[in-house]
mmCIF file with all atom_site columns, C-alpha atoms and ligand atoms in Angstrom:
data_model
loop_
_atom_site.group_PDB
_atom_site.id
_atom_site.type_symbol
_atom_site.label_atom_id
_atom_site.label_alt_id
_atom_site.label_comp_id
_atom_site.label_asym_id
_atom_site.label_entity_id
_atom_site.label_seq_id
_atom_site.pdbx_PDB_ins_code
_atom_site.Cartn_x
_atom_site.Cartn_y
_atom_site.Cartn_z
_atom_site.occupancy
_atom_site.B_iso_or_equiv
_atom_site.pdbx_formal_charge
_atom_site.auth_seq_id
_atom_site.auth_comp_id
_atom_site.auth_asym_id
_atom_site.auth_atom_id
_atom_site.pdbx_PDB_model_num
ATOM   1   C CA  . MET A 1 1   ? -38.062 3.016   -39.244 1.00 91.00 ? 1   MET A CA  1
ATOM   2   C CA  . TYR A 1 2   ? -37.283 2.681   -36.471 1.00 98.00 ? 2   TYR A CA  1
ATOM   3   C CA  . GLN A 1 3   ? -34.988 6.093   -34.481 1.00 98.00 ? 3   GLN A CA  1
ATOM   4   C CA  . GLN A 1 4   ? -34.565 5.498   -31.097 1.00 98.00 ? 4   GLN A CA  1
ATOM   5   C CA  . ILE A 1 5   ? -33.883 1.020   -30.092 1.00 98.00 ? 5   ILE A CA  1
ATOM   6   C CA  . LEU A 1 6   ? -33.754 0.015   -26.656 1.00 98.00 ? 6   LEU A CA  1
ATOM   7   C CA  . PHE A 1 7   ? -31.501 -3.195  -25.659 1.00 98.00 ? 7   PHE A CA  1
ATOM   8   C CA  . ALA A 1 8   ? -31.948 -5.029  -21.992 1.00 98.00 ? 8   ALA A CA  1
ATOM   9   C CA  . ALA A 1 9   ? -29.294 -6.812  -21.111 1.00 97.00 ? 9   ALA A CA  1
ATOM   10  C CA  . ASP A 1 10  ? -29.292 -8.486  -17.965 1.00 94.00 ? 10  ASP A CA  1
ATOM   11  C CA  . PHE A 1 11  ? -25.382 -9.647  -18.244 1.00 92.00 ? 11  PHE A CA  1
ATOM   12  C CA  . SER A 1 12  ? -26.558 -13.310 -19.066 1.00 90.00 ? 12  SER A CA  1
ATOM   13  C CA  . GLU A 1 13  ? -24.203 -15.635 -21.760 1.00 89.00 ? 13  GLU A CA  1
ATOM   14  C CA  . GLU A 1 14  ? -27.058 -14.496 -24.230 1.00 92.00 ? 14  GLU A CA  1
ATOM   15  C CA  . ALA A 1 15  ? -27.038 -11.161 -23.825 1.00 96.00 ? 15  ALA A CA  1
ATOM   16  C CA  . LEU A 1 16  ? -24.661 -9.965  -25.913 1.00 96.00 ? 16  LEU A CA  1
ATOM   17  C CA  . ARG A 1 17  ? -26.437 -12.165 -29.041 1.00 96.00 ? 17  ARG A CA  1
ATOM   18  C CA  . VAL A 1 18  ? -29.686 -10.274 -27.983 1.00 97.00 ? 18  VAL A CA  1
ATOM   19  C CA  . GLY A 1 19  ? -26.944 -6.645  -28.663 1.00 98.00 ? 19  GLY A CA  1
ATOM   20  C CA  . GLU A 1 20  ? -25.727 -7.415  -31.318 1.00 98.00 ? 20  GLU A CA  1
ATOM   21  C CA  . ARG A 1 21  ? -29.520 -7.906  -33.104 1.00 98.00 ? 21  ARG A CA  1
ATOM   22  C CA  . ALA A 1 22  ? -30.628 -5.156  -31.615 1.00 98.00 ? 22  ALA A CA  1
ATOM   23  C CA  . ARG A 1 23  ? -26.759 -3.883  -32.908 1.00 98.00 ? 23  ARG A CA  1
ATOM   24  C CA  . GLU A 1 24  ? -27.971 -4.632  -36.155 1.00 98.00 ? 24  GLU A CA  1
ATOM   25  C CA  . ILE A 1 25  ? -32.191 -2.966  -36.555 1.00 98.00 ? 25  ILE A CA  1
ATOM   26  C CA  . ALA A 1 26  ? -30.406 -0.037  -35.352 1.00 98.00 ? 26  ALA A CA  1
ATOM   27  C CA  . ARG A 1 27  ? -27.438 0.578   -37.717 1.00 98.00 ? 27  ARG A CA  1
ATOM   28  C CA  . LYS A 1 28  ? -29.854 -0.867  -40.614 1.00 98.00 ? 28  LYS A CA  1
ATOM   29  C CA  . CYS A 1 29  ? -32.521 2.134   -39.633 1.00 97.00 ? 29  CYS A CA  1
ATOM   30  C CA  . GLY A 1 30  ? -30.043 4.027   -38.662 1.00 98.00 ? 30  GLY A CA  1
ATOM   31  C CA  . ALA A 1 31  ? -31.790 4.460   -35.227 1.00 98.00 ? 31  ALA A CA  1
ATOM   32  C CA  . GLN A 1 32  ? -29.671 5.871   -31.733 1.00 98.00 ? 32  GLN A CA  1
ATOM   33  C CA  . LEU A 1 33  ? -29.001 2.469   -29.726 1.00 98.00 ? 33  LEU A CA  1
ATOM   34  C CA  . SER A 1 34  ? -29.459 2.476   -25.416 1.00 97.00 ? 34  SER A CA  1
ATOM   35  C CA  . LEU A 1 35  ? -28.501 0.257   -23.398 1.00 97.00 ? 35  LEU A CA  1
ATOM   36  C CA  . ILE A 1 36  ? -29.994 -1.072  -19.864 1.00 97.00 ? 36  ILE A CA  1
ATOM   37  C CA  . HIS A 1 37  ? -29.324 -2.257  -17.184 1.00 95.00 ? 37  HIS A CA  1
ATOM   38  C CA  . VAL A 1 38  ? -32.217 -2.553  -14.481 1.00 93.00 ? 38  VAL A CA  1
ATOM   39  C CA  . VAL A 1 39  ? -31.007 -3.972  -10.253 1.00 89.00 ? 39  VAL A CA  1
ATOM   40  C CA  . GLU A 1 40  ? -33.938 -3.953  -8.762  1.00 85.00 ? 40  GLU A CA  1
ATOM   41  C CA  . ASP A 1 41  ? -33.881 -2.414  -5.594  1.00 74.00 ? 41  ASP A CA  1
ATOM   42  C CA  . VAL A 1 42  ? -36.473 -5.083  -3.219  1.00 54.00 ? 42  VAL A CA  1
ATOM   43  C CA  . THR A 1 43  ? -33.041 -7.537  -2.594  1.00 50.00 ? 43  THR A CA  1
ATOM   44  C CA  . ILE A 1 44  ? -29.725 -8.546  -3.774  1.00 43.00 ? 44  ILE A CA  1
ATOM   45  C CA  . SER A 1 45  ? -27.811 -11.590 -3.241  1.00 42.00 ? 45  SER A CA  1
ATOM   46  C CA  . LEU A 1 46  ? -24.606 -10.983 -1.642  1.00 44.00 ? 46  LEU A CA  1
ATOM   47  C CA  . GLY A 1 47  ? -21.165 -12.414 -1.750  1.00 42.00 ? 47  GLY A CA  1
ATOM   48  C CA  . GLY A 1 48  ? -21.616 -15.690 -0.278  1.00 42.00 ? 48  GLY A CA  1
ATOM   49  C CA  . GLY A 1 49  ? -24.919 -16.651 -1.844  1.00 42.00 ? 49  GLY A CA  1
ATOM   50  C CA  . TYR A 1 50  ? -27.205 -17.074 0.114   1.00 44.00 ? 50  TYR A CA  1
ATOM   51  C CA  . GLU A 1 51  ? -28.033 -13.523 2.561   1.00 44.00 ? 51  GLU A CA  1
ATOM   52  C CA  . LEU A 1 52  ? -29.811 -11.292 1.399   1.00 47.00 ? 52  LEU A CA  1
ATOM   53  C CA  . LEU A 1 53  ? -30.803 -7.559  2.264   1.00 49.00 ? 53  LEU A CA  1
ATOM   54  C CA  . PRO A 1 54  ? -33.119 -4.775  2.341   1.00 53.00 ? 54  PRO A CA  1
ATOM   55  C CA  . VAL A 1 55  ? -31.881 -2.498  0.515   1.00 52.00 ? 55  VAL A CA  1
ATOM   56  C CA  . LEU A 1 56  ? -34.333 1.076   0.723   1.00 56.00 ? 56  LEU A CA  1
ATOM   57  C CA  . PRO A 1 57  ? -35.508 2.496   -2.478  1.00 55.00 ? 57  PRO A CA  1
ATOM   58  C CA  . ASP A 1 58  ? -34.042 5.903   -1.955  1.00 54.00 ? 58  ASP A CA  1
ATOM   59  C CA  . LEU A 1 59  ? -30.654 4.079   -0.710  1.00 54.00 ? 59  LEU A CA  1
ATOM   60  C CA  . PRO A 1 60  ? -29.698 2.352   -3.951  1.00 57.00 ? 60  PRO A CA  1
ATOM   61  C CA  . ASP A 1 61  ? -26.746 0.809   -3.763  1.00 70.00 ? 61  ASP A CA  1
ATOM   62  C CA  . GLU A 1 62  ? -23.402 2.990   -4.941  1.00 77.00 ? 62  GLU A CA  1
ATOM   63  C CA  . ALA A 1 63  ? -20.916 -0.298  -5.290  1.00 82.00 ? 63  ALA A CA  1
ATOM   64  C CA  . LEU A 1 64  ? -23.534 -2.630  -7.351  1.00 83.00 ? 64  LEU A CA  1
ATOM   65  C CA  . LEU A 1 65  ? -24.572 0.650   -9.269  1.00 85.00 ? 65  LEU A CA  1
ATOM   66  C CA  . GLN A 1 66  ? -21.319 1.469   -9.726  1.00 88.00 ? 66  GLN A CA  1
ATOM   67  C CA  . GLU A 1 67  ? -20.133 -2.167  -10.628 1.00 91.00 ? 67  GLU A CA  1
ATOM   68  C CA  . ALA A 1 68  ? -23.072 -2.901  -12.996 1.00 92.00 ? 68  ALA A CA  1
ATOM   69  C CA  . ARG A 1 69  ? -21.417 0.065   -15.705 1.00 93.00 ? 69  ARG A CA  1
ATOM   70  C CA  . ASN A 1 70  ? -18.842 -1.249  -15.576 1.00 94.00 ? 70  ASN A CA  1
ATOM   71  C CA  . THR A 1 71  ? -20.258 -4.722  -17.048 1.00 96.00 ? 71  THR A CA  1
ATOM   72  C CA  . LEU A 1 72  ? -22.769 -2.226  -18.946 1.00 96.00 ? 72  LEU A CA  1
ATOM   73  C CA  . GLY A 1 73  ? -19.785 -0.702  -19.942 1.00 97.00 ? 73  GLY A CA  1
ATOM   74  C CA  . GLU A 1 74  ? -17.104 -3.927  -21.172 1.00 97.00 ? 74  GLU A CA  1
ATOM   75  C CA  . LEU A 1 75  ? -21.141 -5.058  -22.715 1.00 97.00 ? 75  LEU A CA  1
ATOM   76  C CA  . ALA A 1 76  ? -20.830 -2.125  -24.965 1.00 97.00 ? 76  ALA A CA  1
ATOM   77  C CA  . ARG A 1 77  ? -17.021 -2.462  -26.112 1.00 97.00 ? 77  ARG A CA  1
ATOM   78  C CA  . ARG A 1 78  ? -17.614 -6.760  -27.485 1.00 97.00 ? 78  ARG A CA  1
ATOM   79  C CA  . LEU A 1 79  ? -20.679 -5.090  -29.617 1.00 98.00 ? 79  LEU A CA  1
ATOM   80  C CA  . ASP A 1 80  ? -18.791 -2.149  -30.476 1.00 98.00 ? 80  ASP A CA  1
ATOM   81  C CA  . VAL A 1 81  ? -20.994 0.125   -29.768 1.00 97.00 ? 81  VAL A CA  1
ATOM   82  C CA  . ALA A 1 82  ? -19.460 3.639   -28.922 1.00 95.00 ? 82  ALA A CA  1
ATOM   83  C CA  . ASP A 1 83  ? -22.281 5.229   -29.523 1.00 94.00 ? 83  ASP A CA  1
ATOM   84  C CA  . ALA A 1 84  ? -24.591 3.945   -27.487 1.00 97.00 ? 84  ALA A CA  1
ATOM   85  C CA  . SER A 1 85  ? -25.713 5.060   -24.423 1.00 96.00 ? 85  SER A CA  1
ATOM   86  C CA  . LEU A 1 86  ? -26.115 3.567   -21.378 1.00 96.00 ? 86  LEU A CA  1
ATOM   87  C CA  . TRP A 1 87  ? -28.354 4.015   -18.842 1.00 95.00 ? 87  TRP A CA  1
ATOM   88  C CA  . VAL A 1 88  ? -27.597 1.557   -15.536 1.00 93.00 ? 88  VAL A CA  1
ATOM   89  C CA  . VAL A 1 89  ? -31.135 2.210   -13.635 1.00 90.00 ? 89  VAL A CA  1
ATOM   90  C CA  . ASN A 1 90  ? -32.234 1.791   -9.533  1.00 85.00 ? 90  ASN A CA  1
ATOM   91  C CA  . ALA A 1 91  ? -35.834 0.466   -9.788  1.00 87.00 ? 91  ALA A CA  1
ATOM   92  C CA  . ILE A 1 92  ? -39.176 -1.555  -8.466  1.00 83.00 ? 92  ILE A CA  1
ATOM   93  C CA  . SER A 1 93  ? -38.770 -4.396  -11.156 1.00 86.00 ? 93  SER A CA  1
ATOM   94  C CA  . THR A 1 94  ? -37.452 -5.139  -14.146 1.00 92.00 ? 94  THR A CA  1
ATOM   95  C CA  . LYS A 1 95  ? -40.745 -3.979  -16.150 1.00 93.00 ? 95  LYS A CA  1
ATOM   96  C CA  . GLU A 1 96  ? -40.457 -0.621  -14.986 1.00 91.00 ? 96  GLU A CA  1
ATOM   97  C CA  . GLY A 1 97  ? -37.441 0.491   -14.682 1.00 92.00 ? 97  GLY A CA  1
ATOM   98  C CA  . ILE A 1 98  ? -37.354 -1.217  -19.320 1.00 96.00 ? 98  ILE A CA  1
ATOM   99  C CA  . LEU A 1 99  ? -40.849 1.095   -19.596 1.00 96.00 ? 99  LEU A CA  1
ATOM   100 C CA  . GLY A 1 100 ? -39.960 3.567   -17.496 1.00 94.00 ? 100 GLY A CA  1
ATOM   101 C CA  . ALA A 1 101 ? -36.780 4.311   -19.835 1.00 95.00 ? 101 ALA A CA  1
ATOM   102 C CA  . ALA A 1 102 ? -38.760 3.594   -22.459 1.00 96.00 ? 102 ALA A CA  1
ATOM   103 C CA  . LYS A 1 103 ? -41.067 6.397   -22.106 1.00 95.00 ? 103 LYS A CA  1
ATOM   104 C CA  . ASP A 1 104 ? -38.747 8.799   -20.616 1.00 95.00 ? 104 ASP A CA  1
ATOM   105 C CA  . HIS A 1 105 ? -36.837 8.738   -24.584 1.00 96.00 ? 105 HIS A CA  1
ATOM   106 C CA  . HIS A 1 106 ? -38.982 8.316   -27.134 1.00 97.00 ? 106 HIS A CA  1
ATOM   107 C CA  . ILE A 1 107 ? -37.616 4.402   -27.777 1.00 98.00 ? 107 ILE A CA  1
ATOM   108 C CA  . ASP A 1 108 ? -39.765 3.093   -30.946 1.00 98.00 ? 108 ASP A CA  1
ATOM   109 C CA  . LEU A 1 109 ? -38.237 -0.897  -30.431 1.00 98.00 ? 109 LEU A CA  1
ATOM   110 C CA  . ILE A 1 110 ? -37.314 -2.162  -26.944 1.00 98.00 ? 110 ILE A CA  1
ATOM   111 C CA  . VAL A 1 111 ? -34.935 -5.939  -27.254 1.00 98.00 ? 111 VAL A CA  1
ATOM   112 C CA  . VAL A 1 112 ? -34.612 -8.332  -25.056 1.00 96.00 ? 112 VAL A CA  1
ATOM   113 C CA  . GLY A 1 113 ? -34.097 -11.851 -24.709 1.00 94.00 ? 113 GLY A CA  1
ATOM   114 C CA  . SER A 1 114 ? -36.893 -14.520 -24.878 1.00 91.00 ? 114 SER A CA  1
ATOM   115 C CA  . HIS A 1 115 ? -35.190 -16.267 -22.337 1.00 80.00 ? 115 HIS A CA  1
ATOM   116 C CA  . GLY A 1 116 ? -32.453 -15.223 -19.282 1.00 67.00 ? 116 GLY A CA  1
ATOM   117 C CA  . ARG A 1 117 ? -31.656 -16.186 -15.750 1.00 60.00 ? 117 ARG A CA  1
ATOM   118 C CA  . HIS A 1 118 ? -35.850 -16.877 -15.186 1.00 59.00 ? 118 HIS A CA  1
ATOM   119 C CA  . GLY A 1 119 ? -35.355 -20.258 -17.094 1.00 58.00 ? 119 GLY A CA  1
ATOM   120 C CA  . LEU A 1 120 ? -36.580 -21.520 -20.020 1.00 56.00 ? 120 LEU A CA  1
ATOM   121 C CA  . ALA A 1 121 ? -40.119 -22.951 -18.106 1.00 56.00 ? 121 ALA A CA  1
ATOM   122 C CA  . LEU A 1 122 ? -42.086 -20.785 -19.803 1.00 61.00 ? 122 LEU A CA  1
ATOM   123 C CA  . LEU A 1 123 ? -42.458 -19.676 -24.221 1.00 68.00 ? 123 LEU A CA  1
ATOM   124 C CA  . LEU A 1 124 ? -41.803 -16.394 -22.961 1.00 74.00 ? 124 LEU A CA  1
ATOM   125 C CA  . GLY A 1 125 ? -39.664 -15.653 -20.286 1.00 78.00 ? 125 GLY A CA  1
ATOM   126 C CA  . SER A 1 126 ? -41.041 -13.645 -16.757 1.00 86.00 ? 126 SER A CA  1
ATOM   127 C CA  . THR A 1 127 ? -38.957 -10.284 -18.329 1.00 92.00 ? 127 THR A CA  1
ATOM   128 C CA  . ALA A 1 128 ? -39.928 -10.760 -22.302 1.00 92.00 ? 128 ALA A CA  1
ATOM   129 C CA  . ASN A 1 129 ? -43.750 -11.509 -20.966 1.00 91.00 ? 129 ASN A CA  1
ATOM   130 C CA  . ALA A 1 130 ? -44.130 -8.511  -18.889 1.00 93.00 ? 130 ALA A CA  1
ATOM   131 C CA  . VAL A 1 131 ? -42.610 -5.638  -21.375 1.00 95.00 ? 131 VAL A CA  1
ATOM   132 C CA  . LEU A 1 132 ? -44.768 -6.919  -24.102 1.00 94.00 ? 132 LEU A CA  1
ATOM   133 C CA  . HIS A 1 133 ? -47.706 -6.676  -22.019 1.00 94.00 ? 133 HIS A CA  1
ATOM   134 C CA  . SER A 1 134 ? -47.129 -2.899  -21.095 1.00 95.00 ? 134 SER A CA  1
ATOM   135 C CA  . ALA A 1 135 ? -44.625 -1.748  -23.644 1.00 97.00 ? 135 ALA A CA  1
ATOM   136 C CA  . PRO A 1 136 ? -45.964 1.984   -25.497 1.00 95.00 ? 136 PRO A CA  1
ATOM   137 C CA  . CYS A 1 137 ? -43.247 0.507   -28.219 1.00 98.00 ? 137 CYS A CA  1
ATOM   138 C CA  . ASP A 1 138 ? -42.998 -2.408  -30.552 1.00 98.00 ? 138 ASP A CA  1
ATOM   139 C CA  . VAL A 1 139 ? -40.576 -4.738  -28.640 1.00 97.00 ? 139 VAL A CA  1
ATOM   140 C CA  . LEU A 1 140 ? -38.117 -7.924  -30.422 1.00 97.00 ? 140 LEU A CA  1
ATOM   141 C CA  . ALA A 1 141 ? -38.068 -11.068 -28.152 1.00 94.00 ? 141 ALA A CA  1
ATOM   142 C CA  . VAL A 1 142 ? -34.892 -12.488 -29.492 1.00 95.00 ? 142 VAL A CA  1
ATOM   143 C CA  . ARG A 1 143 ? -35.513 -15.760 -29.610 1.00 90.00 ? 143 ARG A CA  1
ATOM   144 C CA  . LEU A 1 144 ? -32.436 -18.256 -27.219 1.00 86.00 ? 144 LEU A CA  1
HETATM 145 P P1  . AMP B 2 .   ? -35.768 -13.217 -17.669 1.00 62.79 ? 201 AMP B P1  1
HETATM 146 O O1  . AMP B 2 .   ? -37.269 -12.089 -17.780 1.00 62.79 ? 201 AMP B O1  1
HETATM 147 O O2  . AMP B 2 .   ? -34.623 -13.445 -16.492 1.00 62.79 ? 201 AMP B O2  1
HETATM 148 O O3  . AMP B 2 .   ? -36.561 -15.036 -18.745 1.00 62.79 ? 201 AMP B O3  1
HETATM 149 O O4  . AMP B 2 .   ? -34.996 -12.639 -18.833 1.00 62.79 ? 201 AMP B O4  1
HETATM 150 C C1  . AMP B 2 .   ? -35.678 -11.605 -20.058 1.00 62.79 ? 201 AMP B C1  1
HETATM 151 C C2  . AMP B 2 .   ? -34.667 -10.531 -20.741 1.00 62.79 ? 201 AMP B C2  1
HETATM 152 O O5  . AMP B 2 .   ? -35.211 -10.049 -20.113 1.00 62.79 ? 201 AMP B O5  1
HETATM 153 C C3  . AMP B 2 .   ? -33.333 -11.099 -20.836 1.00 62.79 ? 201 AMP B C3  1
HETATM 154 O O6  . AMP B 2 .   ? -33.017 -11.607 -22.201 1.00 62.79 ? 201 AMP B O6  1
HETATM 155 C C4  . AMP B 2 .   ? -32.863 -9.517  -20.616 1.00 62.79 ? 201 AMP B C4  1
HETATM 156 O O7  . AMP B 2 .   ? -33.125 -9.276  -22.344 1.00 62.79 ? 201 AMP B O7  1
HETATM 157 C C5  . AMP B 2 .   ? -34.311 -8.958  -20.278 1.00 62.79 ? 201 AMP B C5  1
HETATM 158 N N1  . AMP B 2 .   ? -33.681 -8.454  -18.792 1.00 62.79 ? 201 AMP B N1  1
HETATM 159 C C6  . AMP B 2 .   ? -33.949 -9.326  -17.663 1.00 62.79 ? 201 AMP B C6  1
HETATM 160 N N2  . AMP B 2 .   ? -33.387 -9.179  -16.334 1.00 62.79 ? 201 AMP B N2  1
HETATM 161 C C7  . AMP B 2 .   ? -32.743 -7.638  -17.206 1.00 62.79 ? 201 AMP B C7  1
HETATM 162 C C8  . AMP B 2 .   ? -31.376 -6.052  -16.095 1.00 62.79 ? 201 AMP B C8  1
HETATM 163 N N3  . AMP B 2 .   ? -31.815 -6.700  -15.080 1.00 62.79 ? 201 AMP B N3  1
HETATM 164 N N4  . AMP B 2 .   ? -32.032 -5.920  -16.663 1.00 62.79 ? 201 AMP B N4  1
HETATM 165 C C9  . AMP B 2 .   ? -31.871 -4.900  -18.132 1.00 62.79 ? 201 AMP B C9  1
HETATM 166 N N5  . AMP B 2 .   ? -32.716 -6.537  -19.169 1.00 62.79 ? 201 AMP B N5  1
HETATM 167 C C10 . AMP B 2 .   ? -33.421 -7.373  -18.048 1.00 62.79 ? 201 AMP B C10 1
#
């Protein structure tokens, strides 16, 4: 049975559904649940929605990270998973962030949504596909 489950949360409208699935599996297995949100540090969209600024890897935007921590905390509250670990990480890509954390924390199941912000064009969204190809453990893609 799984012992360390990682739910990759993208803050889309479907994130709650994906999180509920991760939570139920964690409860059934008696596993530790962790929530991760990756802030990619290549480009970050600002308020107006049109301006893209490069963010240097060694200079993560603290306000953005703090906002992500708050949103992740709110998602954990809505999921009613008070004992879950919450991780906001700054990484070159979402895939790298998720897989890096999975390796560091000996995760044995990664739970992602089949699709997210990148649309329904493919059978699997880009993140789900990338994670599935390189994961060191099982991956559950919750169909959205
Ligand atoms: P997408 O690649 O946008 O289709 O997203 C598919 C799934 O990848 C989502 O349902 C999430 O589980 C996960 N995901 C996407 N973006 C992030 C992110 N920034 N942080 C954590 N997980 C993410």
